[in-house]
N, CA and C of each residue as an Amber inpcrd file, in Angstrom:
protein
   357
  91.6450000  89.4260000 104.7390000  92.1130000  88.5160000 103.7030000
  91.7930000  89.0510000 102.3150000  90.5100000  89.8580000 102.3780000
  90.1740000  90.0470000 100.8260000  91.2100000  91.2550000 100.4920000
  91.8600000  92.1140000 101.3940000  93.0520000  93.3890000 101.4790000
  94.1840000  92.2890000 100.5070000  94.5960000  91.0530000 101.3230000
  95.6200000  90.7780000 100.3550000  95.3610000  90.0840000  98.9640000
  93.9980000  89.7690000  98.6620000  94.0950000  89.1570000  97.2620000
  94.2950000  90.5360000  96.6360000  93.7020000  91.7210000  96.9160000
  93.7930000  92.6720000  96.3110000  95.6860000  93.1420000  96.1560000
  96.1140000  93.4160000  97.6210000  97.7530000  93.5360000  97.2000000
  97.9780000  92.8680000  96.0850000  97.9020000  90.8610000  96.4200000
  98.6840000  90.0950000  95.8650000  98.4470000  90.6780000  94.2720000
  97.5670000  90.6750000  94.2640000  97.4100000  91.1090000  92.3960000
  97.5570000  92.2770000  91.8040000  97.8550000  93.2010000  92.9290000
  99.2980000  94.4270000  91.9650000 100.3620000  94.1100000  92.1440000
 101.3630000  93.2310000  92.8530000 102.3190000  92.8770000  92.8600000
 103.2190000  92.3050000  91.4590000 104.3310000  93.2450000  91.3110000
 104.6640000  92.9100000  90.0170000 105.3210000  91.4280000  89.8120000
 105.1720000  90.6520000  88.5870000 106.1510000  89.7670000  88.6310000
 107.7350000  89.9110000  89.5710000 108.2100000  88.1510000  89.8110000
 109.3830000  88.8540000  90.1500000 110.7960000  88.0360000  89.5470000
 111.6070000  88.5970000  89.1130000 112.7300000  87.9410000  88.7450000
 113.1790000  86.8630000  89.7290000 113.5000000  85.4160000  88.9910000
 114.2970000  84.1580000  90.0090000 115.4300000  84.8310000  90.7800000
 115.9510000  85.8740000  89.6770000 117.3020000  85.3310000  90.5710000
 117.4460000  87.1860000  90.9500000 116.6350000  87.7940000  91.3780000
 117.0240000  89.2180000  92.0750000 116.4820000  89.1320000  93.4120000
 117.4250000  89.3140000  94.3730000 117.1970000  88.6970000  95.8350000
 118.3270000  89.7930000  96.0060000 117.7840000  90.0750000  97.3500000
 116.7470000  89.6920000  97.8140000 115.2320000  90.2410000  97.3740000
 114.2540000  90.0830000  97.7030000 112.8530000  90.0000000  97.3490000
 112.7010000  91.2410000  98.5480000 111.7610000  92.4150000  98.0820000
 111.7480000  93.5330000  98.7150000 110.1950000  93.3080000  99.8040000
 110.3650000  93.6100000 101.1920000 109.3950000  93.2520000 101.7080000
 108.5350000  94.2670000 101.4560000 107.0090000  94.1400000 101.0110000
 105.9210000  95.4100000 100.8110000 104.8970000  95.1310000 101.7920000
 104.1360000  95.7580000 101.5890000 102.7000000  95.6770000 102.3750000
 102.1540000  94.2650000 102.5200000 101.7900000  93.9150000 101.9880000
 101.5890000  92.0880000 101.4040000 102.2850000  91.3160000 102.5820000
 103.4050000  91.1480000 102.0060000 104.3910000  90.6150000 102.9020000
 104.0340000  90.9500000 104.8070000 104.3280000  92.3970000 104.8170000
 104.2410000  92.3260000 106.4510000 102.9160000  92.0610000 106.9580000
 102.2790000  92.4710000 106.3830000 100.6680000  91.9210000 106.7310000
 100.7840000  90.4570000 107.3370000 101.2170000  89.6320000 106.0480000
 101.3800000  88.0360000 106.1500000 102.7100000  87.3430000 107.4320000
 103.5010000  88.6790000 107.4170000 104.6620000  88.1940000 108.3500000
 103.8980000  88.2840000 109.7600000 103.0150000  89.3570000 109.7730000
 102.0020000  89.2250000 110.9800000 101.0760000  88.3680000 111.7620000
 100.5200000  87.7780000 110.4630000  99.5560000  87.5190000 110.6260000
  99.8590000  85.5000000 111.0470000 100.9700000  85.3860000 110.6350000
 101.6490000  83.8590000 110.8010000 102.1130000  84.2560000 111.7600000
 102.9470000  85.1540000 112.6260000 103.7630000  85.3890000 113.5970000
 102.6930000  85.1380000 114.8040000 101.3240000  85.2020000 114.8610000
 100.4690000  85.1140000 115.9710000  99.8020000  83.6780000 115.1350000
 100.2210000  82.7550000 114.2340000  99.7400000  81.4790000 114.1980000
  99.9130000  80.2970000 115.1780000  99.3080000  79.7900000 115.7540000
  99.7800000  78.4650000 116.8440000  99.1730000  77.6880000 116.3480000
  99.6800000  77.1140000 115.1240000 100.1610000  75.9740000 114.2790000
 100.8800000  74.6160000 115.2950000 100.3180000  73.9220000 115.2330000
 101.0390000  72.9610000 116.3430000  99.7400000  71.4610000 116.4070000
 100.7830000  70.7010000 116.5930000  99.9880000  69.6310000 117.3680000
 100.7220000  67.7970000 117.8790000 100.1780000  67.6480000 119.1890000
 101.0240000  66.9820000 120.2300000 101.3330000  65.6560000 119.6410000
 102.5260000  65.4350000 120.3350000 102.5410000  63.7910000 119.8110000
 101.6930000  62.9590000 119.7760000 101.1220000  63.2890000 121.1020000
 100.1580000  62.2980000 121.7330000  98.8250000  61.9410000 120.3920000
  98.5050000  63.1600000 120.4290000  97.1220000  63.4070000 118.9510000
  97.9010000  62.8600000 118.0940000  98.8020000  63.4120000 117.0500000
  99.4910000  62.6060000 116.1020000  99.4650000  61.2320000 116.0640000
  99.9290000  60.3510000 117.1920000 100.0120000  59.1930000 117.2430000
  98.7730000  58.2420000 118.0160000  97.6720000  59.1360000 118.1230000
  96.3220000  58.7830000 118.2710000  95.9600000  58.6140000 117.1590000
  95.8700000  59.3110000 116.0660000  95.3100000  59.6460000 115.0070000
  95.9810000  59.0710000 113.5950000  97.1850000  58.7830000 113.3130000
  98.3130000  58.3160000 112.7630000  98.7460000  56.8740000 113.2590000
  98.7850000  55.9240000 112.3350000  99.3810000  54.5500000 113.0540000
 100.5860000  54.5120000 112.5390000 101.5560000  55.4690000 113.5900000
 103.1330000  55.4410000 113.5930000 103.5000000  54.8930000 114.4710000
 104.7820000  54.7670000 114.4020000 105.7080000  54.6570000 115.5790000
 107.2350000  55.6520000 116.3760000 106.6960000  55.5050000 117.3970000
 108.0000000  56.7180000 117.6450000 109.0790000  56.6450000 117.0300000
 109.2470000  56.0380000 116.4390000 110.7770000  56.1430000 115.4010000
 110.0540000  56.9530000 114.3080000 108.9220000  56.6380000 114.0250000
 108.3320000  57.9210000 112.5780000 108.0040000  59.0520000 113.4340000
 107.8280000  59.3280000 113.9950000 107.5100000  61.0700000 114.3870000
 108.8830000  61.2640000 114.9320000 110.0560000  60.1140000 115.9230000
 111.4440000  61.1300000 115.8590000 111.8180000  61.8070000 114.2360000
 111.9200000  60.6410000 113.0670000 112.2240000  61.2480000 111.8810000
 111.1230000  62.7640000 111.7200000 110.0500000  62.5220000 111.6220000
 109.2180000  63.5480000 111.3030000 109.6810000  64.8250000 111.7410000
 109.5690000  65.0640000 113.5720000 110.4020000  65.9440000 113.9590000
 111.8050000  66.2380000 114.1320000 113.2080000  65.2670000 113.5870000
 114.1100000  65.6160000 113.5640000 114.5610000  65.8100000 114.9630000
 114.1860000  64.4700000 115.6670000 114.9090000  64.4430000 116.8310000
 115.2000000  63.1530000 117.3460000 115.8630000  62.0740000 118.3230000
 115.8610000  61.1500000 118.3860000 114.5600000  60.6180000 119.2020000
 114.9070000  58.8650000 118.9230000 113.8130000  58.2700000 119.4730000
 113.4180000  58.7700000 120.8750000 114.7040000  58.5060000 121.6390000
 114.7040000  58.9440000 123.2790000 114.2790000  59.8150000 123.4100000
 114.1820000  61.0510000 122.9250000 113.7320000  61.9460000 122.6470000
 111.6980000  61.7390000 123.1680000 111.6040000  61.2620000 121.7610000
 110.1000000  61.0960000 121.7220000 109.5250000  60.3880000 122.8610000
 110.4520000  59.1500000 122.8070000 109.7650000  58.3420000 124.4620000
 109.7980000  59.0420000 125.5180000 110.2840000  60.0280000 125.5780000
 110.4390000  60.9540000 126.6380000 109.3870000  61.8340000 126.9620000
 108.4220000  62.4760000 125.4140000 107.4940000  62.8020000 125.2690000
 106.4070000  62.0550000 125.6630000 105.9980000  60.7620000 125.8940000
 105.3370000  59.6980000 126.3270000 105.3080000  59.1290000 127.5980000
 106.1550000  59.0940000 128.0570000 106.6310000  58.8580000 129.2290000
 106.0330000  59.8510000 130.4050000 105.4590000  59.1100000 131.6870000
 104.7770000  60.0300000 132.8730000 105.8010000  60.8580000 133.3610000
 107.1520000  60.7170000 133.3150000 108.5840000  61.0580000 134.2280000
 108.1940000  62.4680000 133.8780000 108.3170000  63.4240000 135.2580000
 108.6490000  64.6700000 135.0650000 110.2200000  65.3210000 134.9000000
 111.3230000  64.5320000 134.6300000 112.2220000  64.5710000 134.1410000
 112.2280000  65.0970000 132.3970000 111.3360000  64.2860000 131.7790000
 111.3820000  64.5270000 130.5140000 111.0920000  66.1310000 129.7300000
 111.6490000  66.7000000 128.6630000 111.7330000  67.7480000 128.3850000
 110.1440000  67.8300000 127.6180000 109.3390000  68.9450000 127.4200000
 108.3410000  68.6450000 126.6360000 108.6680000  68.7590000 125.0260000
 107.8250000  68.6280000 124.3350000 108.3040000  68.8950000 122.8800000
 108.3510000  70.2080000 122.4780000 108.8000000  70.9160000 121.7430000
 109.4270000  72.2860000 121.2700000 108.1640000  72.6580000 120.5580000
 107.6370000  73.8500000 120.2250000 106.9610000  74.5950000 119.3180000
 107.3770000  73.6920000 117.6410000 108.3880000  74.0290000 117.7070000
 109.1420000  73.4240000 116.0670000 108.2280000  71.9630000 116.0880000
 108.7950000  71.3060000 117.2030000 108.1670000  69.9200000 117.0410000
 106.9060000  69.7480000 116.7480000 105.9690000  70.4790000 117.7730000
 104.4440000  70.6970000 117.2950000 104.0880000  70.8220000 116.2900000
 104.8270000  72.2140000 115.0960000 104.6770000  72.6080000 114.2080000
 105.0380000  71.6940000 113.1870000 106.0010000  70.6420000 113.2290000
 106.2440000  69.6890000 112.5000000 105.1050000  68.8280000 112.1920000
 104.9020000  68.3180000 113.0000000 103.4030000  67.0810000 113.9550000
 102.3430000  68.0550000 113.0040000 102.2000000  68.8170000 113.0780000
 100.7250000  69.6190000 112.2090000 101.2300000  69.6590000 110.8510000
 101.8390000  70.2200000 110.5970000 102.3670000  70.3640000 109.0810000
 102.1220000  68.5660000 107.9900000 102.7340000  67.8820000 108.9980000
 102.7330000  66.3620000 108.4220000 101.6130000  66.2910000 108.2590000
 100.6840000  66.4820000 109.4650000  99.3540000  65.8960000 109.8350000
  98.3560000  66.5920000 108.2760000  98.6880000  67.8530000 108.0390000
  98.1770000  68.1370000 106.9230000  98.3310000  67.7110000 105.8840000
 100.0490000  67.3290000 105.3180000 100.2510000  66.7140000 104.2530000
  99.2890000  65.8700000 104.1080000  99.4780000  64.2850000 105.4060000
  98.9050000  63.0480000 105.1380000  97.3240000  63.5280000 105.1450000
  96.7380000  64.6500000 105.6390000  95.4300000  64.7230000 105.1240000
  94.8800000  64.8350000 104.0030000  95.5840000  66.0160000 103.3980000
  95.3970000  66.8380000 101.9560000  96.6770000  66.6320000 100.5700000
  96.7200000  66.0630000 100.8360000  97.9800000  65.8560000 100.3630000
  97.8390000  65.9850000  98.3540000  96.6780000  65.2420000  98.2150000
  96.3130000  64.9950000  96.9920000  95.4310000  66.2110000  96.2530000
  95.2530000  67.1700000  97.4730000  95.1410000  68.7510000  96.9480000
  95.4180000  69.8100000  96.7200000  96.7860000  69.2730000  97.1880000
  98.0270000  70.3450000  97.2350000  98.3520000  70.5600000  95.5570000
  98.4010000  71.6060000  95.4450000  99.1450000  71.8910000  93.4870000
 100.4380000  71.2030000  93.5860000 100.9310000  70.8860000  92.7020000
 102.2890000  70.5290000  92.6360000 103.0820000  71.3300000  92.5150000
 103.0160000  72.4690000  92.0290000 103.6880000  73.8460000  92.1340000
 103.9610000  73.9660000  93.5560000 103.6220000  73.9270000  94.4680000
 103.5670000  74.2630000  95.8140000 104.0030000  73.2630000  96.6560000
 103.9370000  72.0960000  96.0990000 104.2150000  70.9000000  97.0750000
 106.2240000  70.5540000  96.2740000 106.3650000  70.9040000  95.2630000
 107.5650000  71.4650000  94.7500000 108.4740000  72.5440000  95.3570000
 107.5640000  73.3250000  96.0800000 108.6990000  74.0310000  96.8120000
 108.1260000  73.8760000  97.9990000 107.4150000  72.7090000  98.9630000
 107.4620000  72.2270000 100.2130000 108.2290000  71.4760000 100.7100000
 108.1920000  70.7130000  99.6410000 109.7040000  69.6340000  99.1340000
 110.6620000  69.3340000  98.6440000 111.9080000  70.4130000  98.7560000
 113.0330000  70.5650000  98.2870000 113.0270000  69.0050000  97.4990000
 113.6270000  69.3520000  96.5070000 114.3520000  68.0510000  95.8860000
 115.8550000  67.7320000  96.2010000 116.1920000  66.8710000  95.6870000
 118.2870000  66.3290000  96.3660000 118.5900000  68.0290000  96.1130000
 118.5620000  67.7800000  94.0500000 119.7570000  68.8280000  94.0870000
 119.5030000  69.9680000  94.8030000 118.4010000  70.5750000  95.0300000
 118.1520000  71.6970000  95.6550000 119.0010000  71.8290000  97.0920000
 119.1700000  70.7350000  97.3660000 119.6530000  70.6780000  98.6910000
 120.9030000  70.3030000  99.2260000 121.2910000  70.1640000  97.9930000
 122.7340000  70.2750000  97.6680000 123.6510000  71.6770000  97.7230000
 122.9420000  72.3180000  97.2640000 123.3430000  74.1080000  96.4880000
 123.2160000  74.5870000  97.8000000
């Protein structure tokens, strides 16, 4: 980790709008080092820990309710939840933890705004 504060701070500024963005040392290090992250966590914990309801973690993960009850449910019929989904379930779980320590710089581009998402 102390290798990339050192990269990060020869890294030259970079222009908004020259893209693509050239991958360097920095970068693959970090593309590595997330690529072996298991970032994740189950409905079940989420909604131990969280007083939701399966209609808020379908929105959360972007899937339907049936879906989630399915996740709950003893039936070995049911599909389990996806990596994505996990990774959703943790990601939230951090927001609603830290949320109020996040820079706004950063929580600005965690959180697309409309127009952004318009373009």
């Amino acid at each position: 980790m102390e290798g990339l504060e050192q990269l990060g701070q020869q890294r030259e500024p970079r222009e908004e709008n020259l893209y693509p963005y050239p991958i360097m040392e920095r970068e693959q290090i970090l593309i590595r080092l997330y690529s072996y992250c298991q970032l994740g966590m189950t409905p079940q914990r989420f909604y131990q820990k969280w007083d939701v309801t399966h209609e808020d973690i379908a929105l959360i993960c972007s899937c339907s309710v049936h879906t989630v009850n399915g996740w709950f449910s003893t039936s070995r019929r049911c599909y389990p939840p996806t990596p994505g989904h996990l990774r959703h379930l943790a990601i939230r779980d951090f927001l609603l933890e830290d949320f109020e320590t996040i820079p706004k710089e950063l929580l600005d581009r965690l959180c697309l705004k409309e127009e952004r998402m318009v373009n």
